[in-house]
Coordinates of C-alpha atoms in Angstrom, one line a residue:
L277 CA 41.2 -43.2 -21.3
G278 CA 43.6 -41.3 -22.8
G279 CA 45.8 -41.9 -19.8
F280 CA 47.6 -44.8 -22.0
G281 CA 49.2 -42.4 -24.0
A282 CA 50.7 -40.2 -21.2
L283 CA 52.7 -43.4 -20.6
L284 CA 54.5 -43.3 -23.4
R285 CA 57.9 -41.9 -24.3
G286 CA 60.3 -40.8 -27.0
R287 CA 59.0 -41.5 -30.5
S288 CA 56.0 -43.4 -29.2
A289 CA 54.3 -40.5 -27.4
T290 CA 55.1 -38.5 -30.4
A291 CA 53.2 -40.6 -32.7
A292 CA 50.7 -41.5 -30.4
R293 CA 50.2 -37.5 -29.9
L294 CA 50.1 -37.3 -33.9
V295 CA 47.4 -40.6 -34.2
A296 CA 45.2 -38.5 -31.5
A297 CA 45.5 -35.1 -32.8
S298 CA 44.8 -36.4 -36.5
A299 CA 42.0 -38.4 -35.4
G300 CA 40.4 -35.6 -33.3
A301 CA 40.7 -33.3 -36.5
A302 CA 39.4 -35.9 -38.9
V303 CA 36.3 -35.8 -36.7
A304 CA 36.1 -32.2 -35.9
T305 CA 36.1 -31.6 -39.9
L306 CA 33.0 -34.1 -40.2
L307 CA 31.1 -32.4 -37.7
A308 CA 32.0 -29.3 -39.1
V309 CA 30.6 -30.4 -42.6
A310 CA 27.6 -32.0 -41.2
S311 CA 26.9 -28.9 -39.1
L312 CA 27.4 -26.8 -42.7
R313 CA 24.6 -28.7 -44.1
F314 CA 22.2 -28.3 -41.3
V315 CA 22.7 -24.4 -41.3
L316 CA 22.1 -24.5 -44.9
Q317 CA 19.0 -26.5 -44.6
E318 CA 17.8 -23.9 -42.3
R319 CA 18.6 -20.9 -44.4
A320 CA 16.6 -22.3 -47.1
G321 CA 13.6 -22.7 -44.6
G322 CA 14.0 -19.0 -43.6
G323 CA 13.5 -19.4 -39.8
V324 CA 13.8 -16.3 -37.6
L325 CA 14.4 -15.5 -34.2
A326 CA 13.3 -12.5 -32.1
Y327 CA 14.0 -9.0 -33.4
D328 CA 14.2 -11.0 -37.0
I329 CA 17.5 -12.4 -36.5
P330 CA 17.9 -15.2 -39.0
R331 CA 18.1 -18.5 -36.9
W332 CA 20.9 -19.9 -39.5
F333 CA 23.0 -16.9 -38.5
V334 CA 23.4 -18.1 -35.0
Q335 CA 23.8 -21.7 -36.1
L336 CA 26.6 -20.8 -38.3
A337 CA 28.6 -20.8 -34.8
M338 CA 28.8 -24.6 -34.8
P339 CA 30.4 -25.5 -38.2
L340 CA 32.6 -22.2 -37.5
G341 CA 33.4 -23.7 -34.2
F342 CA 34.0 -27.3 -35.0
G343 CA 36.1 -25.8 -38.0
A344 CA 38.3 -24.0 -35.7
I345 CA 38.8 -26.9 -33.2
A346 CA 40.0 -29.0 -36.3
V347 CA 42.8 -26.0 -36.8
R348 CA 43.7 -26.5 -33.6
Q349 CA 44.2 -30.0 -33.4
F350 CA 46.1 -29.8 -36.7
W351 CA 48.2 -27.2 -34.9
H352 CA 49.0 -29.1 -31.8
A353 CA 49.7 -32.2 -33.5
A354 CA 53.5 -31.5 -33.7
T355 CA 55.7 -28.8 -33.6
G356 CA 56.9 -29.0 -36.8
W357 CA 55.4 -28.1 -40.5
G358 CA 56.4 -31.5 -41.9
H359 CA 54.7 -33.1 -39.2
R360 CA 51.6 -31.0 -39.5
L361 CA 51.2 -31.8 -42.9
G362 CA 51.4 -35.5 -42.4
S363 CA 48.9 -35.1 -39.7
L364 CA 46.5 -33.3 -42.4
G365 CA 47.3 -36.4 -44.5
L366 CA 46.5 -38.8 -41.7
A367 CA 43.2 -37.0 -40.7
A368 CA 41.9 -37.2 -44.6
A369 CA 42.7 -41.2 -44.8
L370 CA 40.9 -41.7 -41.0
G371 CA 38.0 -39.5 -41.9
T372 CA 37.6 -41.5 -45.3
A373 CA 37.8 -44.9 -43.4
G374 CA 35.6 -43.8 -40.7
A375 CA 32.8 -42.9 -43.4
F376 CA 33.3 -46.5 -45.5
A377 CA 34.6 -48.7 -43.5
P378 CA 32.8 -51.5 -41.7
T379 CA 31.4 -50.4 -38.5
G380 CA 33.0 -52.7 -36.2
I381 CA 36.5 -51.8 -37.6
A382 CA 35.8 -48.1 -37.7
L383 CA 34.6 -48.1 -33.9
A384 CA 37.7 -50.3 -32.8
G385 CA 40.1 -47.8 -34.6
L386 CA 38.3 -44.8 -33.0
F387 CA 38.5 -46.5 -29.4
A388 CA 42.4 -47.1 -30.1
A389 CA 42.8 -43.5 -30.7
T390 CA 40.7 -42.6 -27.8
L391 CA 43.4 -44.6 -25.7
L392 CA 46.2 -42.5 -27.3
G393 CA 44.6 -39.4 -26.2
T394 CA 42.0 -38.3 -28.8
P395 CA 39.4 -35.8 -26.5
I396 CA 36.2 -36.9 -25.5
F397 CA 34.0 -35.1 -27.8
A398 CA 36.1 -36.5 -30.3
A399 CA 35.3 -40.2 -29.3
L400 CA 31.8 -39.7 -28.5
G401 CA 31.2 -37.7 -31.7
G402 CA 33.0 -40.2 -34.1
A403 CA 31.4 -43.1 -32.8
A404 CA 27.9 -41.2 -33.4
L405 CA 29.1 -40.4 -37.0
V406 CA 30.2 -44.1 -37.6
L407 CA 26.8 -45.3 -36.4
L408 CA 25.4 -42.9 -38.8
F409 CA 27.2 -43.6 -41.7
G410 CA 26.6 -47.4 -41.2
S411 CA 23.1 -47.0 -40.7
G412 CA 22.9 -44.7 -43.8
S413 CA 21.6 -41.8 -41.4
P414 CA 22.4 -38.3 -42.2
A415 CA 25.2 -37.1 -40.0
A416 CA 23.4 -33.5 -39.7
S417 CA 21.1 -35.2 -37.5
I418 CA 24.4 -34.4 -34.7
A419 CA 24.0 -31.0 -35.4
I420 CA 20.4 -30.9 -34.8
D421 CA 20.5 -32.7 -31.5
H422 CA 23.4 -30.3 -30.7
Y423 CA 21.3 -27.1 -31.5
S424 CA 18.4 -28.4 -29.6
L425 CA 20.1 -29.1 -26.4
V426 CA 21.9 -25.6 -26.2
T427 CA 18.4 -23.9 -27.0
N428 CA 16.8 -25.9 -23.9
P429 CA 15.1 -23.3 -21.5
A430 CA 16.7 -24.8 -18.6
L431 CA 20.2 -25.1 -19.7
P432 CA 21.6 -21.5 -18.9
A433 CA 21.3 -22.6 -15.1
I434 CA 24.1 -24.8 -15.8
P435 CA 26.8 -21.6 -16.9
L436 CA 25.3 -19.2 -14.2
F437 CA 25.7 -21.6 -11.3
T438 CA 29.1 -22.4 -12.7
L439 CA 30.2 -18.8 -13.0
A440 CA 29.0 -18.6 -9.1
G441 CA 31.4 -21.2 -8.3
Y442 CA 34.1 -19.4 -10.0
F443 CA 33.5 -16.1 -8.3
M444 CA 33.5 -18.1 -4.9
A445 CA 36.6 -20.2 -5.7
E446 CA 39.0 -17.4 -7.4
G447 CA 37.9 -15.1 -4.8
G448 CA 39.0 -15.6 -1.0
A449 CA 35.9 -17.7 -0.1
S450 CA 38.2 -20.8 0.4
R451 CA 40.5 -18.8 2.9
R452 CA 37.2 -17.4 4.8
L453 CA 35.6 -20.6 5.1
V454 CA 38.6 -22.8 6.2
R455 CA 39.3 -20.2 8.9
L456 CA 35.6 -20.4 10.2
F457 CA 35.5 -23.9 10.1
Q458 CA 38.8 -24.1 12.1
A459 CA 37.6 -21.8 14.6
L460 CA 34.6 -24.0 15.0
S461 CA 36.2 -27.2 15.1
G462 CA 39.9 -27.1 14.6
W463 CA 40.2 -27.3 18.7
L464 CA 38.9 -30.7 18.4
R465 CA 41.3 -33.4 17.9
S466 CA 39.2 -34.3 14.7
G467 CA 37.6 -31.1 13.8
P468 CA 39.6 -30.3 10.8
A469 CA 38.4 -33.5 9.2
I470 CA 34.9 -32.7 9.7
A471 CA 35.8 -29.0 8.3
T472 CA 37.6 -30.7 5.3
A473 CA 34.1 -32.9 4.1
L474 CA 31.9 -29.7 4.8
I475 CA 34.0 -27.4 2.9
C476 CA 34.8 -29.5 0.1
A477 CA 30.8 -30.5 -0.3
F478 CA 30.2 -26.9 -0.5
F479 CA 32.5 -25.8 -3.2
T480 CA 31.7 -28.9 -5.2
A481 CA 28.0 -28.2 -5.0
F482 CA 28.4 -24.5 -6.3
T483 CA 31.3 -25.3 -8.9
G484 CA 29.6 -28.5 -10.3
G485 CA 32.9 -30.2 -10.3
S486 CA 34.9 -32.0 -7.7
G487 CA 38.2 -31.3 -9.7
V488 CA 38.0 -27.6 -9.3
T489 CA 37.5 -28.6 -5.7
V490 CA 40.4 -30.5 -5.3
L491 CA 42.8 -28.1 -7.1
A492 CA 41.5 -25.0 -5.0
L493 CA 41.6 -26.5 -1.7
G494 CA 44.2 -29.4 -2.1
G495 CA 47.1 -27.4 -1.4
L496 CA 45.4 -25.2 1.6
L497 CA 43.9 -28.1 3.7
L498 CA 46.7 -30.7 3.5
P499 CA 48.9 -29.1 5.5
V500 CA 46.1 -28.3 8.0
L501 CA 45.1 -31.9 8.3
V502 CA 48.6 -33.0 8.8
A503 CA 49.4 -30.2 11.7
A504 CA 45.9 -31.9 13.3
R505 CA 47.5 -35.1 13.6
L506 CA 46.2 -37.1 10.4
S507 CA 48.9 -39.2 8.9
D508 CA 50.0 -38.1 5.6
R509 CA 48.4 -40.9 3.7
D510 CA 45.1 -40.3 5.7
A511 CA 45.0 -36.5 5.0
L512 CA 45.9 -37.4 1.1
G513 CA 43.0 -39.9 0.9
L514 CA 40.4 -37.5 2.8
I515 CA 41.2 -34.8 0.5
T516 CA 40.9 -36.5 -2.6
G517 CA 37.7 -38.6 -1.2
A518 CA 35.9 -35.3 0.0
G519 CA 36.6 -33.4 -3.2
S520 CA 33.8 -35.5 -4.7
L521 CA 31.3 -34.6 -2.1
G522 CA 28.6 -32.3 -3.2
I523 CA 27.4 -33.6 -6.5
L524 CA 24.1 -34.4 -5.1
L525 CA 23.4 -31.2 -3.2
P526 CA 21.8 -28.3 -4.8
P527 CA 22.7 -26.5 -7.0
C528 CA 25.2 -28.6 -8.4
L529 CA 25.4 -29.1 -12.2
P530 CA 24.8 -32.7 -12.7
V531 CA 21.6 -32.6 -10.9
I532 CA 20.4 -30.2 -13.2
L533 CA 21.5 -31.7 -16.5
Y534 CA 20.2 -35.4 -14.8
A535 CA 16.9 -33.5 -14.8
I536 CA 16.9 -32.1 -18.2
I537 CA 17.7 -35.5 -19.9
A538 CA 15.6 -37.6 -17.8
K539 CA 12.8 -34.9 -18.2
V540 CA 12.0 -34.7 -14.6
D541 CA 11.6 -31.7 -12.2
I542 CA 14.7 -30.1 -11.2
N543 CA 13.7 -28.9 -7.4
T544 CA 12.4 -32.3 -7.2
M545 CA 15.8 -33.9 -7.9
F546 CA 17.0 -31.2 -5.7
L547 CA 15.1 -32.1 -2.9
A548 CA 15.7 -36.0 -3.6
G549 CA 19.9 -35.4 -3.1
L550 CA 19.6 -33.5 0.0
L551 CA 19.5 -36.8 2.4
P552 CA 21.7 -38.8 0.3
G553 CA 24.2 -36.0 -0.1
V554 CA 24.5 -35.4 3.5
L555 CA 24.7 -38.9 4.2
L556 CA 28.1 -39.5 2.4
I557 CA 29.5 -36.4 4.0
V558 CA 28.7 -37.7 7.3
L559 CA 30.1 -40.9 6.3
T560 CA 33.4 -39.0 5.1
A561 CA 33.6 -36.9 8.0
A562 CA 32.9 -40.1 10.3
W563 CA 35.9 -41.6 8.5
G564 CA 38.3 -38.6 9.2
V565 CA 37.0 -38.6 12.9
W566 CA 38.4 -42.2 13.2
A567 CA 41.8 -41.6 11.1
A568 CA 42.4 -38.7 13.3
H569 CA 41.9 -41.0 16.5
K570 CA 43.7 -43.4 15.2
R571 CA 46.9 -41.5 14.7
S572 CA 46.6 -40.0 17.8
D573 CA 46.1 -43.1 19.8
A574 CA 49.1 -44.6 17.7
G575 CA 51.5 -41.6 18.9
I576 CA 50.2 -41.8 22.7
V577 CA 51.0 -45.8 22.4
S578 CA 54.3 -45.0 21.2
G579 CA 55.3 -42.5 23.6
R580 CA 55.9 -39.8 20.8
P581 CA 53.4 -37.2 19.2
A582 CA 51.7 -38.6 16.4
C583 CA 52.6 -35.9 13.8
Q584 CA 56.0 -37.4 13.9
G585 CA 57.4 -39.8 11.5
R586 CA 56.1 -39.3 7.7
D587 CA 55.3 -35.8 8.3
F588 CA 54.2 -33.5 5.8
R589 CA 56.6 -30.9 6.3
N590 CA 59.1 -33.5 6.2
H591 CA 57.7 -35.5 3.4
H592 CA 57.6 -32.4 1.1
R593 CA 61.0 -30.5 1.4
E594 CA 59.2 -27.8 -0.7
P595 CA 56.1 -26.2 -0.2
I596 CA 53.1 -26.9 -2.4
P597 CA 53.0 -23.9 -5.1
P598 CA 49.9 -21.7 -5.3
L599 CA 47.8 -22.6 -8.0
P600 CA 47.6 -19.7 -10.4
G601 CA 43.9 -18.4 -10.5
L602 CA 41.7 -21.0 -8.9
A603 CA 42.2 -20.1 -5.4
G604 CA 44.3 -16.6 -5.8
P605 CA 47.0 -15.8 -3.1
H606 CA 45.2 -17.6 -0.5
H607 CA 47.0 -20.9 0.1
D608 CA 48.1 -19.9 4.0
S609 CA 48.0 -22.4 6.5
T610 CA 45.6 -21.8 9.1
P611 CA 46.9 -22.7 12.5
V612 CA 45.3 -25.7 14.6
S613 CA 44.5 -24.4 18.1
S614 CA 44.5 -26.8 21.0
R615 CA 41.7 -25.0 22.5
F616 CA 38.4 -23.3 22.0
D617 CA 38.8 -19.2 20.9
G618 CA 35.2 -18.0 21.2
L619 CA 36.3 -14.8 19.9
E620 CA 38.0 -16.1 16.8
L621 CA 34.9 -17.9 16.2
C622 CA 33.2 -14.7 16.3
R623 CA 35.6 -13.0 14.0
A624 CA 35.6 -15.7 11.7
L625 CA 31.8 -16.0 11.6
W626 CA 31.9 -12.3 10.9
A627 CA 34.2 -12.7 7.9
A628 CA 32.5 -15.4 6.4
K629 CA 29.0 -14.2 6.8
W630 CA 28.5 -13.6 2.9
E631 CA 29.8 -16.6 2.0
L632 CA 27.4 -18.4 4.5
L633 CA 24.5 -16.2 3.0
L634 CA 25.1 -17.9 -0.6
P635 CA 23.5 -21.0 -0.1
V636 CA 20.7 -19.5 1.7
V637 CA 20.0 -17.2 -1.3
A638 CA 20.2 -20.2 -4.0
L639 CA 17.9 -22.5 -2.0
T640 CA 15.5 -19.9 -1.3
T641 CA 15.1 -18.9 -4.7
L642 CA 15.0 -22.2 -6.0
F643 CA 12.7 -23.7 -3.5
S644 CA 10.4 -20.9 -2.7
G645 CA 8.3 -21.0 -6.0
W646 CA 9.6 -17.1 -6.4
A647 CA 11.9 -17.9 -9.2
T648 CA 12.6 -20.4 -12.0
P649 CA 16.1 -22.5 -11.7
V650 CA 17.3 -20.0 -14.5
E651 CA 16.4 -17.2 -12.7
A652 CA 17.7 -18.8 -9.0
A653 CA 20.9 -19.2 -10.8
A654 CA 21.1 -15.7 -12.5
V655 CA 20.6 -14.4 -8.7
T656 CA 23.0 -16.6 -7.4
A657 CA 25.8 -15.6 -9.7
G658 CA 24.9 -12.0 -9.2
F659 CA 25.2 -12.7 -5.5
A660 CA 28.5 -14.2 -5.5
F661 CA 29.7 -11.6 -7.9
F662 CA 28.7 -9.1 -5.4
I663 CA 30.6 -10.9 -2.4
E664 CA 33.8 -11.0 -4.2
V665 CA 34.0 -7.9 -6.2
V666 CA 32.1 -5.5 -4.2
V667 CA 32.1 -6.6 -0.5
H668 CA 35.6 -8.1 0.0
R669 CA 37.3 -6.8 -3.2
D670 CA 39.0 -10.4 -4.0
L671 CA 38.5 -9.6 -7.4
H672 CA 39.2 -6.7 -9.7
L673 CA 36.2 -5.5 -11.6
W674 CA 38.5 -5.1 -14.8
R675 CA 41.6 -7.1 -14.1
D676 CA 40.0 -10.4 -12.5
C677 CA 36.2 -10.7 -13.4
P678 CA 37.0 -11.0 -17.3
R679 CA 39.7 -14.0 -16.7
V680 CA 37.0 -15.6 -14.2
M681 CA 34.2 -15.1 -16.8
T682 CA 36.6 -16.5 -19.4
E683 CA 37.9 -19.5 -17.6
A684 CA 34.2 -20.2 -16.7
G685 CA 33.4 -19.7 -20.1
L686 CA 36.0 -22.2 -21.1
L687 CA 34.9 -24.9 -19.1
I688 CA 31.2 -24.4 -20.0
G689 CA 31.9 -24.5 -23.8
G690 CA 34.1 -28.0 -23.2
I691 CA 30.8 -29.2 -21.4
L692 CA 28.4 -28.2 -23.9
L693 CA 30.7 -29.6 -26.8
I694 CA 31.1 -33.0 -25.0
L695 CA 26.8 -32.8 -24.5
G696 CA 26.0 -32.0 -28.1
V697 CA 27.9 -34.4 -29.7
A698 CA 26.8 -37.2 -26.8
L699 CA 23.3 -36.2 -27.3
G700 CA 23.8 -37.1 -30.9
L701 CA 25.1 -40.5 -30.3
T702 CA 22.1 -41.1 -27.5
N703 CA 19.6 -40.3 -29.8
H704 CA 20.6 -42.3 -32.5
L705 CA 21.1 -45.4 -30.1
I706 CA 17.1 -44.6 -29.0
H707 CA 16.1 -44.5 -32.6
E708 CA 17.8 -47.8 -33.4
G709 CA 15.8 -49.2 -30.1
V710 CA 18.9 -50.0 -27.9
P711 CA 17.0 -48.9 -24.7
D712 CA 14.2 -50.9 -25.8
A713 CA 16.1 -53.8 -26.2
L714 CA 18.3 -53.8 -23.2
A715 CA 15.3 -53.2 -21.2
D716 CA 13.6 -56.6 -22.8
W717 CA 17.1 -58.3 -22.0
S718 CA 17.2 -56.8 -18.2
L719 CA 13.7 -58.3 -17.9
E720 CA 14.3 -61.6 -19.2
H721 CA 17.5 -62.3 -17.7
V722 CA 17.8 -59.9 -14.5
R723 CA 14.6 -60.9 -12.4
S724 CA 15.4 -59.4 -9.2
R725 CA 15.2 -55.9 -9.0
W726 CA 17.7 -55.4 -6.3
L727 CA 20.4 -57.9 -8.5
F728 CA 19.9 -55.1 -11.2
L729 CA 20.8 -52.3 -8.9
L730 CA 23.8 -54.2 -7.3
G731 CA 25.3 -54.6 -10.8
L732 CA 24.2 -51.3 -11.9
N733 CA 26.4 -49.8 -9.1
V734 CA 29.6 -51.9 -10.1
I735 CA 29.1 -50.9 -13.8
L736 CA 28.3 -47.0 -13.1
I737 CA 31.5 -46.9 -11.1
L738 CA 33.6 -48.0 -14.0
I739 CA 32.0 -46.0 -16.2
G740 CA 32.6 -42.7 -13.9
S741 CA 36.5 -43.9 -13.4
V742 CA 36.8 -43.5 -17.3
V743 CA 34.3 -41.1 -18.7
E744 CA 33.2 -37.5 -17.7
I745 CA 30.3 -37.1 -15.7
F746 CA 28.3 -34.7 -18.2
A747 CA 29.1 -36.8 -21.1
A748 CA 27.8 -40.2 -18.7
I749 CA 24.7 -38.5 -18.3
V750 CA 23.8 -37.5 -21.5
V751 CA 24.7 -41.2 -23.2
V752 CA 24.1 -43.5 -20.3
V753 CA 20.9 -42.1 -18.5
P754 CA 18.4 -42.3 -21.7
L755 CA 19.5 -46.0 -21.8
L756 CA 18.8 -46.5 -17.7
V757 CA 15.7 -45.0 -17.4
P758 CA 13.4 -47.3 -19.6
I759 CA 14.9 -50.2 -17.8
G760 CA 14.3 -48.9 -14.4
Q761 CA 10.6 -47.8 -15.4
Q762 CA 10.3 -51.7 -16.4
L763 CA 11.7 -52.7 -13.3
G764 CA 9.4 -50.4 -11.0
I765 CA 12.4 -47.9 -10.1
D766 CA 11.6 -44.3 -9.8
P767 CA 13.4 -42.1 -12.0
I768 CA 14.2 -39.6 -9.4
H769 CA 15.6 -42.7 -7.1
L770 CA 17.7 -43.9 -10.3
G771 CA 19.0 -40.3 -10.9
I772 CA 20.3 -40.3 -7.4
I773 CA 21.9 -43.7 -7.7
F774 CA 23.5 -42.6 -10.9
L775 CA 25.2 -39.5 -9.4
A776 CA 26.2 -41.2 -6.2
N777 CA 27.9 -43.8 -8.5
M778 CA 29.3 -41.1 -10.7
E779 CA 30.9 -39.8 -7.1
L780 CA 32.7 -43.2 -6.6
G781 CA 33.9 -43.3 -10.3
F782 CA 35.7 -40.2 -9.4
L783 CA 37.9 -42.3 -6.7
A784 CA 38.2 -45.3 -8.7
P785 CA 41.7 -46.2 -9.7
P786 CA 43.5 -46.0 -12.0
F787 CA 42.0 -43.0 -13.9
G788 CA 39.6 -41.6 -11.6
L789 CA 39.2 -38.0 -11.9
N790 CA 40.3 -37.0 -8.8
L791 CA 43.1 -39.4 -8.5
L792 CA 44.7 -37.7 -11.5
L793 CA 44.1 -34.1 -10.2
A794 CA 45.2 -34.9 -6.7
A795 CA 48.2 -36.6 -7.7
S796 CA 48.9 -33.6 -10.0
R797 CA 48.0 -30.7 -7.5
L798 CA 50.0 -32.5 -4.4
K799 CA 53.1 -33.8 -6.1
R800 CA 52.1 -37.5 -5.5
P801 CA 52.5 -40.3 -7.6
I802 CA 49.1 -42.1 -8.6
G803 CA 49.7 -45.0 -7.1
E804 CA 50.3 -43.1 -3.7
V805 CA 47.1 -41.2 -4.3
A806 CA 44.8 -44.2 -5.2
R807 CA 46.1 -46.5 -2.3
A808 CA 45.5 -43.3 0.1
T809 CA 41.9 -43.0 -1.1
L810 CA 40.7 -46.8 -1.2
P811 CA 39.7 -47.0 2.4
L812 CA 37.4 -43.7 2.1
L813 CA 36.3 -45.3 -1.3
A814 CA 34.9 -48.3 0.4
V815 CA 33.1 -46.5 2.9
M816 CA 31.7 -44.5 0.7
F817 CA 30.5 -47.3 -1.5
L818 CA 28.4 -48.7 1.7
G819 CA 27.0 -45.3 1.7
V820 CA 26.2 -46.0 -2.0
L821 CA 24.5 -49.2 -1.2
L822 CA 22.1 -47.5 1.6
I823 CA 21.2 -45.0 -1.0
T824 CA 20.3 -47.8 -3.6
Y825 CA 18.4 -50.0 -1.3
L826 CA 16.8 -47.5 1.1
P827 CA 14.8 -45.7 -1.3
A828 CA 13.0 -43.4 1.0
L829 CA 16.4 -42.0 1.6
T830 CA 15.8 -40.5 -1.6
T831 CA 11.9 -40.1 -1.8
W832 CA 10.8 -38.9 1.6
L833 CA 11.7 -35.7 1.3
P834 CA 10.3 -34.9 -2.2
Q835 CA 7.1 -36.3 -0.8
L836 CA 7.1 -34.4 2.2
L837 CA 7.7 -31.3 0.8
S838 CA 5.7 -31.7 -2.6
P839 CA 2.4 -29.7 -2.9
P840 CA -0.5 -31.5 -2.6
A841 CA -2.5 -32.8 -5.5
S842 CA -5.5 -30.7 -6.4

């Protein structure tokens, strides 16, 4: 939503940045005060953790963290001290107005600030604060919910799997996997398109976010696809769309978070997502195959090579610069061969053998019963570290690993910040009976389960295009699950529907995350990226409809592999 503020220029942009930062600082300050009250109450209670560590001492990180965020918002509001002081006064006014203004007016003002660029955590946390103030409830409940979230026993699986994905993305895994899939299928006319779908799904499953995949692999795969006779437009659409693949596959983080929020078994969710995830990969690869054949056939009919015309190398007078960090120095184009080379395949397979073992290690530890999801995540992260630092030595232990762990920590810290305030908002809505009211309304006005699911698909795609996926899970899922139960929809099936639609939201114009990142990474206008992605978006929507209306795609594998009831 903050993209509206980015459209402004000159003084309007400066004013928008000042308002957005001031609103963010006001919310962060109020959250810091609420967290401090919670810590003081805990200190009075005298609770202790292991080794007699006072619980309040650990919880003190919340008010200190929110206070630091408020200071940072003030500092980045403007470059001059005059504007910063003005931001301080504006933040004080906004905070006071949010506490005492009518709920509707305060929420409208917060929404306007969000359009101008206020961070998503401030939008969700501010909404929670406004509703709590309006109902007379203590704001410290947000801090309580935040603390309960970060102390969830299953939560450490998220940062550990993220760290594993970062080790792979920051090392040379992308180069070795692209080489392998090129050797395996690059000699086919549509081989690179198939390889793109598989590689992107692999990376997204382990990094937990399609944005990392687009940033890390976009510059590497685009010239390969164009050299393989896809049009520049189709190659752009394929990379942008394929970046969202893998969200349904283990051990992707949104699946874990949905299981935690919806209170379902994590391994069951992983099993349920396998067939739908593979279906979307197959449909994406099939569209890439069609695009490659369409381009080649057009070239033959016109009597000229299909890769002439609006070629990538002619369209881009300057090469796409390497992205610092995410893919290292490995953005070299892998040549497209016109014939199968068995020796090159053996070499590429041997070079990528350790990367191919990573999903085996992750899935074996997850589904064998030998380890909990957190332990499986730790084993996977350790194995990824071993591959990139010890085996291939793409990452230096002292020079690169601290940077990689810091970047992964920043990502996870941002996610947990959003999740904590979102949970505070959600729990207040639950306390006020919003899910029950929605369920009653749905039963009264929507008699058909299939009609409900169709409308749900459209709404979730819209939500996914403007709301970060982790925040959407925490806020929306607790509202949907009771409705689904009233309509007889299995919560596992509902979860896969939810996540599949979030995938499509990444591609939905005008603010889908993958569209914005692909435009930035590949130096293209956002409109060009959106137009290039629309055909694949339509194909993937058909796949989501199949997932929605064929529950067996989701439920068959868990039923087959679940242990028999005693």
